[in-house]
Amino acid sequence: MKKSEIQIFLAHASEDKPAVLALYNRLKQAGYKPWLDKKDLIPGQIWRDEIPKAIKASQIFLACLSGKSANKQGYIQRELRIALDTLGEMLPGTIFFIPMRLEECEIPDLRMSEVGLNLRDIHRLDYWEEDGFEQLERAIGYQFKLEPEEPKQPVIVPEEPKQPLSVFNFEIVGVNAKGEQIKKESKQSQYFSEDLGDGITLEMVAIPGGTFLMGTEDEEIEKLVKKFNWERFRWERPPHRVTVSSFYMGRYPITQAQWKAIAATAKIDIDLETNFSNFTGDELPVECVNWYEATEFCKRLSRETKQEYRLPSEAEWEYACRAGTTTPFYFGETITGKLANYCASNTYAEEAKGEYREETTPVGQFPPNAFGLYDMHGNVWEWCADTWHDNYDGAPTSGSAWIENGNDNCSPLRGGSWFNHPYRCRSACRGLLDRRDFILFDYSGFRVVCGAGRTL
C-alpha cells in the first residue's frame, strides 16, 4: 500500500483545532490523505453525512486528545461509535490516541468498557515530542507495510516568467554583537524585470525553495521579554519547520514611482490615490498603504503584466528575509544605522548608537541579504497576505498564506520601519495592524511576490 492510498480521519474537539490543523498539514505534506471536519460542531447540531462517509472511507481513525479537551470528548466518542458500528468490531487500521499538547492527558473510558477496545489496539503518541511524528509514521508503516513512493517531480506553478532571467552581482556583510564587520562576501542572484512604462521597472529576484525554522525558540523569547519588557515576542512561538517552494520577490519594497504607474490604471475593486505618501520621492518606498490598497495594487499589476502578483505569505517573507541565516538579523547578531534605516538611537546588543533619520530613505541604499533583497530590515513595515493569528499553533508548514481561523480584519506586517526600535526589525518579528487602518500612517508599505517560479 502507498501513503497516497491511506486516508486518515482526524477526530478532535474544537479546542484542539489549531494543533490538529498543523498535524493535518504535516500529514498532507508527507503524502497521506488526512480528513477533518472543517466546520466546528456545536451542541445540538445535526451531524452531516460527510462524517460517517469519511470515517468509512478511511484506513486510520486518529483521535486527537489534549489535556485541555480530555473532559470534552463527546464528539470524538460519537465519531468512534460511528466508526465501530460502520466497520464492525475493529477498524481496518490502527486507532491512535494522540495528546496534542504537552499537558498530561488521561485518556477517557471510551477505550474500555464504553466501546470494548483492547489496550493493545491503542498507540499513545505525543505529536509535539521531537520524534512524535516519526513514531506515527513508523506505526503506520508497520500496520500497512508501505511501498516506497516514486520520487515526485517538482510542481511548477504558475508558469515561469515570460521575461528572460538576468544575473546581478552584489556584496553581503556580516557583523558581530558589537556591530563590527566580520564578513564581506560577493554573491550573485537571478532576476527579471517588469516594464511598467515611462522607464519605470519592477525587478523580481529568484528565491530558491528550501526548508527553514520559522519563529523563535522559547528560551530566546523569554530573554527578549525580560530585556525589552515587550510581551509580544511570544507571538513568534512555537518555532516550526516550514518548506517553501521557489518564487520571485521584489528586490525592493514598492516605490512611489511604481505605485503611481499602477495606481493610474483602471480600477478593479477599489480606487487608489496616486500620491499620498508622507515622505515624497520616486525612489522612496510608498507608505500610508493599507492592506486592501496593497492587494488592489497586486491585482492591477497582475492584469497589466499578465502575470500573477500577490502579497507574500508570512512564511515566504521570513524565509526570504533570513536567506539561510538563523541570527536575529540577516547581518548577524545585531544591526547598526549603517546597515539599515530604523531608530538607531536605540541599541539591540552591544553595538554603538547610530543615526536616527526620522524618515524613509531611497530603496537599495543599504547592504542586501544573501538572496539579493534590500531593505528587509527597517524603512517600512511590509504587509503579508495572511489573516492574523496570535501565535503559530496550527500554522501551515508549506509556506502558504495562513487564512483559516484567523482575524479577518487584521494582517501581519514584517520587517519594522524607519521609526522602530531595532528589536522590531528582526527577521522573526511580527507586527499587527487592522487591514483598513491608517494609525501607522507613514510606516506601512509592501513588496510583491510572483508565483512559485522554477526549481532553482
Short mmCIF file of C-alpha atoms in Angstrom, two decimals:
data_model
loop_
_atom_site.label_atom_id
_atom_site.label_comp_id
_atom_site.label_asym_id
_atom_site.label_seq_id
_atom_site.Cartn_x
_atom_site.Cartn_y
_atom_site.Cartn_z
CA MET A 1 0.00 0.00 0.00
CA LYS A 2 1.16 3.54 -0.71
CA LYS A 3 0.90 6.62 1.50
CA SER A 4 -1.30 8.32 -1.07
CA GLU A 5 -3.85 5.49 -0.68
CA ILE A 6 -4.21 5.90 3.10
CA GLN A 7 -6.96 8.23 4.30
CA ILE A 8 -6.63 9.29 7.94
CA PHE A 9 -9.72 10.53 9.78
CA LEU A 10 -8.78 13.18 12.38
CA ALA A 11 -11.33 13.22 15.20
CA HIS A 12 -10.88 16.18 17.53
CA ALA A 13 -12.55 18.66 19.83
CA SER A 14 -12.87 22.28 18.71
CA GLU A 15 -10.39 23.34 21.41
CA ASP A 16 -7.69 21.38 19.60
CA LYS A 17 -8.45 22.67 16.10
CA PRO A 18 -5.23 24.75 15.66
CA ALA A 19 -2.97 21.89 16.71
CA VAL A 20 -4.92 19.37 14.61
CA LEU A 21 -4.65 21.64 11.56
CA ALA A 22 -0.88 21.56 11.99
CA LEU A 23 -0.98 17.76 12.07
CA TYR A 24 -3.33 17.79 9.04
CA ASN A 25 -0.84 19.89 7.05
CA ARG A 26 2.09 17.74 8.06
CA LEU A 27 0.31 14.50 7.13
CA LYS A 28 -0.65 16.01 3.78
CA GLN A 29 2.91 17.14 3.16
CA ALA A 30 4.13 13.61 3.98
CA GLY A 31 1.90 12.18 1.23
CA TYR A 32 -1.13 10.85 3.17
CA LYS A 33 -4.80 11.80 2.70
CA PRO A 34 -5.84 13.37 6.03
CA TRP A 35 -9.50 14.28 6.54
CA LEU A 36 -11.01 16.55 9.17
CA ASP A 37 -14.31 18.35 9.58
CA LYS A 38 -13.61 21.94 8.54
CA LYS A 39 -16.80 23.17 10.25
CA ASP A 40 -16.77 23.04 14.04
CA LEU A 41 -19.77 21.24 15.51
CA ILE A 42 -21.91 22.92 18.15
CA PRO A 43 -24.16 21.27 20.76
CA GLY A 44 -27.44 20.08 19.25
CA GLN A 45 -26.20 20.35 15.66
CA ILE A 46 -27.29 17.57 13.32
CA TRP A 47 -24.29 15.66 12.04
CA ARG A 48 -23.66 15.91 8.36
CA ASP A 49 -23.50 12.83 6.18
CA GLU A 50 -19.89 13.66 5.32
CA ILE A 51 -18.61 12.49 8.71
CA PRO A 52 -19.71 8.81 8.60
CA LYS A 53 -18.83 8.70 4.90
CA ALA A 54 -15.33 9.99 5.64
CA ILE A 55 -14.92 7.52 8.52
CA LYS A 56 -15.95 4.64 6.28
CA ALA A 57 -13.52 5.75 3.55
CA SER A 58 -10.59 6.00 6.00
CA GLN A 59 -8.00 3.37 6.77
CA ILE A 60 -6.97 5.04 10.05
CA PHE A 61 -9.14 6.63 12.73
CA LEU A 62 -6.98 9.07 14.67
CA ALA A 63 -8.48 10.52 17.85
CA CYS A 64 -6.60 13.67 18.79
CA LEU A 65 -6.85 14.43 22.51
CA SER A 66 -5.30 17.03 24.76
CA GLY A 67 -5.25 17.76 28.44
CA LYS A 68 -7.38 20.81 27.75
CA SER A 69 -10.11 18.86 25.99
CA ALA A 70 -9.83 15.49 27.77
CA ASN A 71 -13.13 16.01 29.57
CA LYS A 72 -14.97 17.26 26.49
CA GLN A 73 -14.67 14.29 24.18
CA GLY A 74 -18.36 13.77 23.37
CA TYR A 75 -17.88 14.31 19.65
CA ILE A 76 -14.84 12.04 19.47
CA GLN A 77 -16.71 9.29 21.33
CA ARG A 78 -19.65 9.67 18.96
CA GLU A 79 -17.36 9.52 15.94
CA LEU A 80 -15.68 6.43 17.34
CA ARG A 81 -19.04 4.72 17.86
CA ILE A 82 -19.96 5.53 14.24
CA ALA A 83 -16.65 4.07 13.14
CA LEU A 84 -17.17 0.86 15.09
CA ASP A 85 -20.82 0.49 14.03
CA THR A 86 -19.90 1.14 10.42
CA LEU A 87 -16.81 -1.01 10.20
CA GLY A 88 -17.53 -3.79 12.67
CA GLU A 89 -15.64 -4.71 15.79
CA MET A 90 -12.35 -3.28 14.64
CA LEU A 91 -11.28 -0.60 12.19
CA PRO A 92 -9.21 -1.66 9.17
CA GLY A 93 -6.33 0.42 10.54
CA THR A 94 -4.84 1.10 13.93
CA ILE A 95 -6.52 3.57 16.29
CA PHE A 96 -4.13 6.22 17.55
CA PHE A 97 -4.82 8.48 20.53
CA ILE A 98 -2.51 11.49 20.34
CA PRO A 99 -2.21 14.14 23.06
CA MET A 100 -1.81 17.33 21.02
CA ARG A 101 -0.15 19.39 23.75
CA LEU A 102 2.41 18.79 26.47
CA GLU A 103 -0.08 18.69 29.36
CA GLU A 104 -0.68 15.27 30.88
CA CYS A 105 -3.66 13.68 29.15
CA GLU A 106 -5.80 11.00 30.79
CA ILE A 107 -7.49 9.03 28.03
CA PRO A 108 -11.21 8.73 28.94
CA ASP A 109 -13.14 5.47 29.28
CA LEU A 110 -14.17 5.35 25.65
CA ARG A 111 -11.24 2.97 25.13
CA MET A 112 -12.50 0.35 27.57
CA SER A 113 -15.98 -0.84 28.56
CA GLU A 114 -17.62 2.01 26.62
CA VAL A 115 -16.58 0.64 23.24
CA GLY A 116 -14.80 -2.60 24.09
CA LEU A 117 -11.35 -1.74 22.77
CA ASN A 118 -8.30 -3.63 23.95
CA LEU A 119 -5.34 -1.52 25.05
CA ARG A 120 -3.13 -3.29 22.51
CA ASP A 121 -5.16 -1.55 19.78
CA ILE A 122 -4.17 1.89 21.09
CA HIS A 123 -0.95 3.74 20.35
CA ARG A 124 -0.42 6.77 22.53
CA LEU A 125 1.89 9.30 20.90
CA ASP A 126 2.84 12.88 21.61
CA TYR A 127 2.91 14.83 18.35
CA TRP A 128 4.86 17.68 19.95
CA GLU A 129 7.73 15.45 21.05
CA GLU A 130 10.66 15.68 18.66
CA ASP A 131 10.19 12.15 17.31
CA GLY A 132 6.38 12.00 17.71
CA PHE A 133 5.58 12.28 14.02
CA GLU A 134 8.31 9.77 13.20
CA GLN A 135 6.69 7.35 15.69
CA LEU A 136 3.38 7.81 13.92
CA GLU A 137 4.98 7.16 10.53
CA ARG A 138 6.69 4.01 11.83
CA ALA A 139 3.41 2.72 13.28
CA ILE A 140 1.57 3.35 10.01
CA GLY A 141 4.37 1.73 8.04
CA TYR A 142 4.28 -1.36 10.25
CA GLN A 143 0.48 -1.62 10.04
CA PHE A 144 0.20 -1.21 6.27
CA LYS A 145 3.63 -2.38 5.02
CA LEU A 146 4.03 0.75 2.93
CA GLU A 147 5.58 0.53 -0.51
CA PRO A 148 8.33 3.01 -1.44
CA GLU A 149 6.88 6.07 -3.13
CA GLU A 150 8.03 7.06 -6.58
CA PRO A 151 10.03 10.30 -6.38
CA LYS A 152 7.75 13.21 -7.22
CA GLN A 153 8.67 15.70 -9.86
CA PRO A 154 8.57 19.30 -8.60
CA VAL A 155 5.30 21.06 -9.36
CA ILE A 156 5.83 24.31 -11.22
CA VAL A 157 3.04 26.81 -10.69
CA PRO A 158 2.49 29.19 -12.19
CA GLU A 159 4.40 29.31 -15.46
CA GLU A 160 7.87 30.79 -15.41
CA PRO A 161 8.00 34.49 -16.17
CA LYS A 162 7.87 35.37 -19.82
CA GLN A 163 10.90 37.63 -19.45
CA PRO A 164 14.38 36.12 -19.63
CA LEU A 165 16.29 35.92 -16.35
CA SER A 166 19.32 38.14 -15.87
CA VAL A 167 22.10 37.99 -13.30
CA PHE A 168 23.24 40.67 -10.87
CA ASN A 169 26.22 40.73 -8.52
CA PHE A 170 26.25 42.20 -5.02
CA GLU A 171 28.09 42.08 -1.71
CA ILE A 172 26.76 41.00 1.65
CA VAL A 173 28.23 41.83 5.05
CA GLY A 174 28.09 40.24 8.48
CA VAL A 175 28.58 41.77 11.91
CA ASN A 176 29.15 40.53 15.46
CA ALA A 177 27.21 41.57 18.56
CA LYS A 178 29.24 44.80 18.76
CA GLY A 179 28.22 45.75 15.23
CA GLU A 180 31.76 45.21 13.94
CA GLN A 181 32.04 43.85 10.43
CA ILE A 182 33.34 40.29 10.47
CA LYS A 183 32.40 39.19 6.96
CA LYS A 184 32.18 40.55 3.44
CA GLU A 185 31.25 38.25 0.59
CA SER A 186 30.39 38.52 -3.10
CA LYS A 187 27.11 36.95 -4.21
CA GLN A 188 25.10 36.53 -7.40
CA SER A 189 21.35 36.16 -7.99
CA GLN A 190 18.96 35.88 -10.91
CA TYR A 191 16.09 38.24 -11.59
CA PHE A 192 13.72 39.51 -14.25
CA SER A 193 12.34 43.00 -14.88
CA GLU A 194 8.75 44.08 -15.49
CA ASP A 195 8.35 47.19 -17.65
CA LEU A 196 5.74 49.42 -16.02
CA GLY A 197 6.09 52.18 -18.64
CA ASP A 198 7.83 55.57 -18.73
CA GLY A 199 11.16 53.97 -17.84
CA ILE A 200 9.83 52.50 -14.58
CA THR A 201 10.73 48.86 -13.92
CA LEU A 202 10.00 46.29 -11.24
CA GLU A 203 12.86 43.88 -10.51
CA MET A 204 11.86 40.42 -9.26
CA VAL A 205 14.58 38.28 -7.66
CA ALA A 206 14.55 34.46 -7.88
CA ILE A 207 14.22 32.96 -4.39
CA PRO A 208 15.23 29.27 -4.27
CA GLY A 209 12.98 26.88 -2.37
CA GLY A 210 14.06 25.31 0.88
CA THR A 211 13.24 24.46 4.49
CA PHE A 212 13.82 26.72 7.50
CA LEU A 213 12.87 27.10 11.15
CA MET A 214 10.24 29.85 11.38
CA GLY A 215 9.76 31.76 14.63
CA THR A 216 11.84 31.97 17.81
CA GLU A 217 12.79 29.40 20.45
CA ASP A 218 11.06 29.80 23.82
CA GLU A 219 14.33 30.36 25.70
CA GLU A 220 15.30 33.21 23.39
CA ILE A 221 11.79 34.69 23.60
CA GLU A 222 11.94 34.80 27.40
CA LYS A 223 15.35 36.52 27.26
CA LEU A 224 13.94 39.15 24.90
CA VAL A 225 10.80 39.67 27.01
CA LYS A 226 12.96 40.23 30.08
CA LYS A 227 15.44 42.52 28.29
CA PHE A 228 12.98 44.73 26.41
CA ASN A 229 9.84 44.27 28.55
CA TRP A 230 7.71 43.52 25.48
CA GLU A 231 5.26 40.61 25.76
CA ARG A 232 4.57 40.38 22.03
CA PHE A 233 7.75 38.44 21.39
CA ARG A 234 5.51 35.49 22.31
CA TRP A 235 3.68 35.98 19.01
CA GLU A 236 6.73 34.25 17.48
CA ARG A 237 6.10 30.86 19.09
CA PRO A 238 6.17 27.96 18.61
CA PRO A 239 9.11 27.64 16.22
CA HIS A 240 8.27 25.21 13.42
CA ARG A 241 9.88 23.87 10.27
CA VAL A 242 8.44 25.22 7.02
CA THR A 243 9.21 24.09 3.48
CA VAL A 244 8.90 26.90 0.93
CA SER A 245 8.69 26.44 -2.83
CA SER A 246 10.79 28.70 -5.03
CA PHE A 247 9.24 32.03 -6.04
CA TYR A 248 10.14 35.56 -7.13
CA MET A 249 10.16 38.54 -4.79
CA GLY A 250 10.58 42.26 -5.33
CA ARG A 251 14.19 43.32 -4.97
CA TYR A 252 12.95 46.37 -3.08
CA PRO A 253 9.74 47.49 -1.39
CA ILE A 254 7.31 49.01 -3.91
CA THR A 255 8.47 52.55 -4.63
CA GLN A 256 6.33 55.62 -5.11
CA ALA A 257 7.18 55.67 -8.82
CA GLN A 258 5.99 52.07 -9.21
CA TRP A 259 2.88 52.80 -7.17
CA LYS A 260 1.94 55.82 -9.33
CA ALA A 261 2.40 53.80 -12.53
CA ILE A 262 -0.05 51.08 -11.42
CA ALA A 263 -2.43 53.28 -9.40
CA ALA A 264 -3.09 55.29 -12.58
CA THR A 265 -4.54 52.19 -14.31
CA ALA A 266 -8.22 51.20 -14.29
CA LYS A 267 -9.88 50.24 -11.01
CA ILE A 268 -10.62 46.58 -10.21
CA ASP A 269 -12.15 46.62 -6.70
CA ILE A 270 -11.24 49.93 -5.04
CA ASP A 271 -9.89 53.32 -6.04
CA LEU A 272 -6.21 54.10 -5.49
CA GLU A 273 -4.76 57.57 -4.97
CA THR A 274 -1.58 58.13 -6.94
CA ASN A 275 0.26 60.37 -4.49
CA PHE A 276 -0.42 60.19 -0.76
CA SER A 277 2.85 59.16 0.94
CA ASN A 278 4.01 61.39 3.77
CA PHE A 279 7.66 61.39 2.63
CA THR A 280 7.67 62.06 -1.11
CA GLY A 281 10.16 60.88 -3.73
CA ASP A 282 10.04 58.45 -6.64
CA GLU A 283 12.70 56.15 -5.15
CA LEU A 284 11.28 56.24 -1.65
CA PRO A 285 9.09 53.30 -0.62
CA VAL A 286 5.37 54.00 -0.84
CA GLU A 287 3.80 54.29 2.64
CA CYS A 288 0.44 55.07 4.25
CA VAL A 289 -0.83 51.98 2.39
CA ASN A 290 -3.46 49.76 3.97
CA TRP A 291 -3.83 46.04 3.21
CA TYR A 292 -6.74 46.44 0.78
CA GLU A 293 -4.83 49.03 -1.23
CA ALA A 294 -1.78 46.76 -1.38
CA THR A 295 -3.89 43.85 -2.67
CA GLU A 296 -5.62 46.12 -5.21
CA PHE A 297 -2.16 47.11 -6.46
CA CYS A 298 -1.28 43.41 -6.88
CA LYS A 299 -4.46 42.74 -8.83
CA ARG A 300 -3.86 45.65 -11.20
CA LEU A 301 -0.20 44.73 -11.60
CA SER A 302 -1.26 41.16 -12.49
CA ARG A 303 -3.72 42.47 -15.09
CA GLU A 304 -1.24 44.88 -16.65
CA THR A 305 1.63 42.37 -16.84
CA LYS A 306 -0.49 39.24 -17.49
CA GLN A 307 1.41 37.54 -14.70
CA GLU A 308 0.08 36.75 -11.23
CA TYR A 309 1.38 39.03 -8.47
CA ARG A 310 0.39 38.92 -4.80
CA LEU A 311 1.50 39.76 -1.29
CA PRO A 312 3.91 37.25 0.27
CA SER A 313 2.81 34.86 2.96
CA GLU A 314 4.39 35.40 6.37
CA ALA A 315 6.41 32.22 5.87
CA GLU A 316 7.68 33.34 2.46
CA TRP A 317 8.58 36.75 3.87
CA GLU A 318 10.57 35.38 6.82
CA TYR A 319 12.26 32.73 4.67
CA ALA A 320 13.25 35.37 2.11
CA CYS A 321 14.45 37.76 4.81
CA ARG A 322 16.59 35.19 6.61
CA ALA A 323 18.17 33.99 3.34
CA GLY A 324 19.68 30.99 5.11
CA THR A 325 20.61 32.78 8.35
CA THR A 326 19.42 31.85 11.84
CA THR A 327 20.58 35.03 13.61
CA PRO A 328 18.20 37.85 14.69
CA PHE A 329 19.10 39.86 11.57
CA TYR A 330 20.43 38.72 8.22
CA PHE A 331 23.54 40.78 9.02
CA GLY A 332 24.19 38.70 12.14
CA GLU A 333 23.75 39.13 15.89
CA THR A 334 22.74 42.79 15.68
CA ILE A 335 22.04 45.72 13.36
CA THR A 336 23.51 49.22 13.00
CA GLY A 337 22.48 52.52 11.48
CA LYS A 338 24.99 51.92 8.71
CA LEU A 339 23.19 48.72 7.71
CA ALA A 340 19.52 49.75 7.79
CA ASN A 341 17.08 52.63 8.35
CA TYR A 342 15.46 52.34 11.80
CA CYS A 343 15.60 54.18 15.15
CA ALA A 344 19.32 53.59 15.60
CA SER A 345 19.47 55.81 18.68
CA ASN A 346 18.31 52.60 20.43
CA THR A 347 20.50 49.52 20.53
CA TYR A 348 19.79 45.80 20.31
CA ALA A 349 23.01 44.15 21.52
CA GLU A 350 26.44 45.66 22.16
CA GLU A 351 26.61 47.95 19.13
CA ALA A 352 27.12 51.70 19.40
CA LYS A 353 24.16 54.03 18.92
CA GLY A 354 23.70 55.34 15.39
CA GLU A 355 21.80 57.95 13.41
CA TYR A 356 18.02 58.16 13.71
CA ARG A 357 17.00 59.56 10.33
CA GLU A 358 13.32 60.12 11.23
CA GLU A 359 12.10 59.42 7.67
CA THR A 360 12.19 56.83 4.93
CA THR A 361 15.23 56.50 2.69
CA PRO A 362 15.51 55.64 -1.03
CA VAL A 363 15.36 51.87 -1.55
CA GLY A 364 18.59 49.96 -2.07
CA GLN A 365 20.90 52.21 -0.01
CA PHE A 366 21.91 49.53 2.47
CA PRO A 367 23.57 46.09 2.04
CA PRO A 368 21.26 43.30 0.82
CA ASN A 369 20.88 39.79 2.18
CA ALA A 370 22.27 36.62 0.57
CA PHE A 371 19.30 36.39 -1.83
CA GLY A 372 19.91 39.93 -3.10
CA LEU A 373 16.91 41.53 -1.36
CA TYR A 374 17.25 45.06 0.01
CA ASP A 375 15.54 46.88 2.90
CA MET A 376 14.13 43.77 4.53
CA HIS A 377 15.09 45.30 7.90
CA GLY A 378 13.62 48.76 8.57
CA ASN A 379 12.50 51.55 6.22
CA VAL A 380 8.80 50.47 6.02
CA TRP A 381 6.75 47.66 7.50
CA GLU A 382 5.63 45.23 4.78
CA TRP A 383 2.14 43.71 4.55
CA CYS A 384 1.68 39.92 4.28
CA ALA A 385 -1.27 38.03 2.79
CA ASP A 386 -2.22 36.06 5.92
CA THR A 387 -5.01 36.78 8.36
CA TRP A 388 -3.75 37.48 11.87
CA HIS A 389 -3.10 34.70 14.41
CA ASP A 390 -1.64 35.40 17.86
CA ASN A 391 0.88 32.56 17.55
CA TYR A 392 1.90 29.72 15.23
CA ASP A 393 -0.20 26.93 16.77
CA GLY A 394 -1.67 25.17 13.73
CA ALA A 395 0.26 27.23 11.17
CA PRO A 396 0.81 25.61 7.75
CA THR A 397 4.22 24.10 7.11
CA SER A 398 4.03 24.50 3.32
CA GLY A 399 4.88 28.20 3.12
CA SER A 400 1.34 29.11 2.08
CA ALA A 401 -0.59 32.05 3.50
CA TRP A 402 -2.48 31.16 6.69
CA ILE A 403 -6.03 32.43 6.19
CA GLU A 404 -8.13 29.88 8.14
CA ASN A 405 -9.47 30.57 11.65
CA GLY A 406 -7.73 33.93 11.93
CA ASN A 407 -8.77 37.53 12.45
CA ASP A 408 -10.04 38.54 9.03
CA ASN A 409 -9.87 42.24 9.95
CA CYS A 410 -6.13 42.21 10.65
CA SER A 411 -2.99 41.03 8.89
CA PRO A 412 0.68 40.75 9.86
CA LEU A 413 3.39 43.16 8.81
CA ARG A 414 7.09 42.35 8.74
CA GLY A 415 10.50 43.99 8.85
CA GLY A 416 9.99 47.06 11.04
CA SER A 417 10.31 50.64 9.83
CA TRP A 418 12.34 53.85 9.99
CA PHE A 419 10.53 54.68 13.24
CA ASN A 420 11.06 51.42 15.12
CA HIS A 421 13.36 50.13 17.82
CA PRO A 422 15.83 47.56 16.39
CA TYR A 423 14.09 44.60 18.06
CA ARG A 424 11.03 45.31 15.87
CA CYS A 425 13.22 44.91 12.76
CA ARG A 426 14.32 41.33 13.49
CA SER A 427 13.73 38.62 10.88
CA ALA A 428 11.22 36.84 13.15
CA CYS A 429 9.38 39.89 14.49
CA ARG A 430 5.65 40.12 13.74
CA GLY A 431 3.70 43.36 13.50
CA LEU A 432 -0.11 43.59 13.65
CA LEU A 433 -2.42 46.14 12.04
CA ASP A 434 -6.05 46.44 11.07
CA ARG A 435 -6.29 45.94 7.29
CA ARG A 436 -8.08 49.29 6.93
CA ASP A 437 -6.00 51.20 9.47
CA PHE A 438 -4.07 54.41 8.96
CA ILE A 439 -2.75 54.70 12.51
CA LEU A 440 0.78 53.89 11.33
CA PHE A 441 0.47 56.50 8.57
CA ASP A 442 4.00 56.55 7.19
CA TYR A 443 5.23 53.21 8.48
CA SER A 444 3.42 50.65 6.30
CA GLY A 445 4.37 49.64 2.76
CA PHE A 446 4.79 46.30 0.98
CA ARG A 447 6.65 44.31 -1.65
CA VAL A 448 5.23 41.82 -4.10
CA VAL A 449 5.91 38.21 -4.99
CA CYS A 450 5.28 36.26 -8.14
CA GLY A 451 4.20 32.64 -8.24
CA ALA A 452 6.18 29.59 -7.28
CA GLY A 453 8.71 30.04 -10.07
CA ARG A 454 11.13 27.43 -11.27
CA THR A 455 13.06 24.93 -9.19
CA LEU A 456 16.46 26.55 -8.80
#
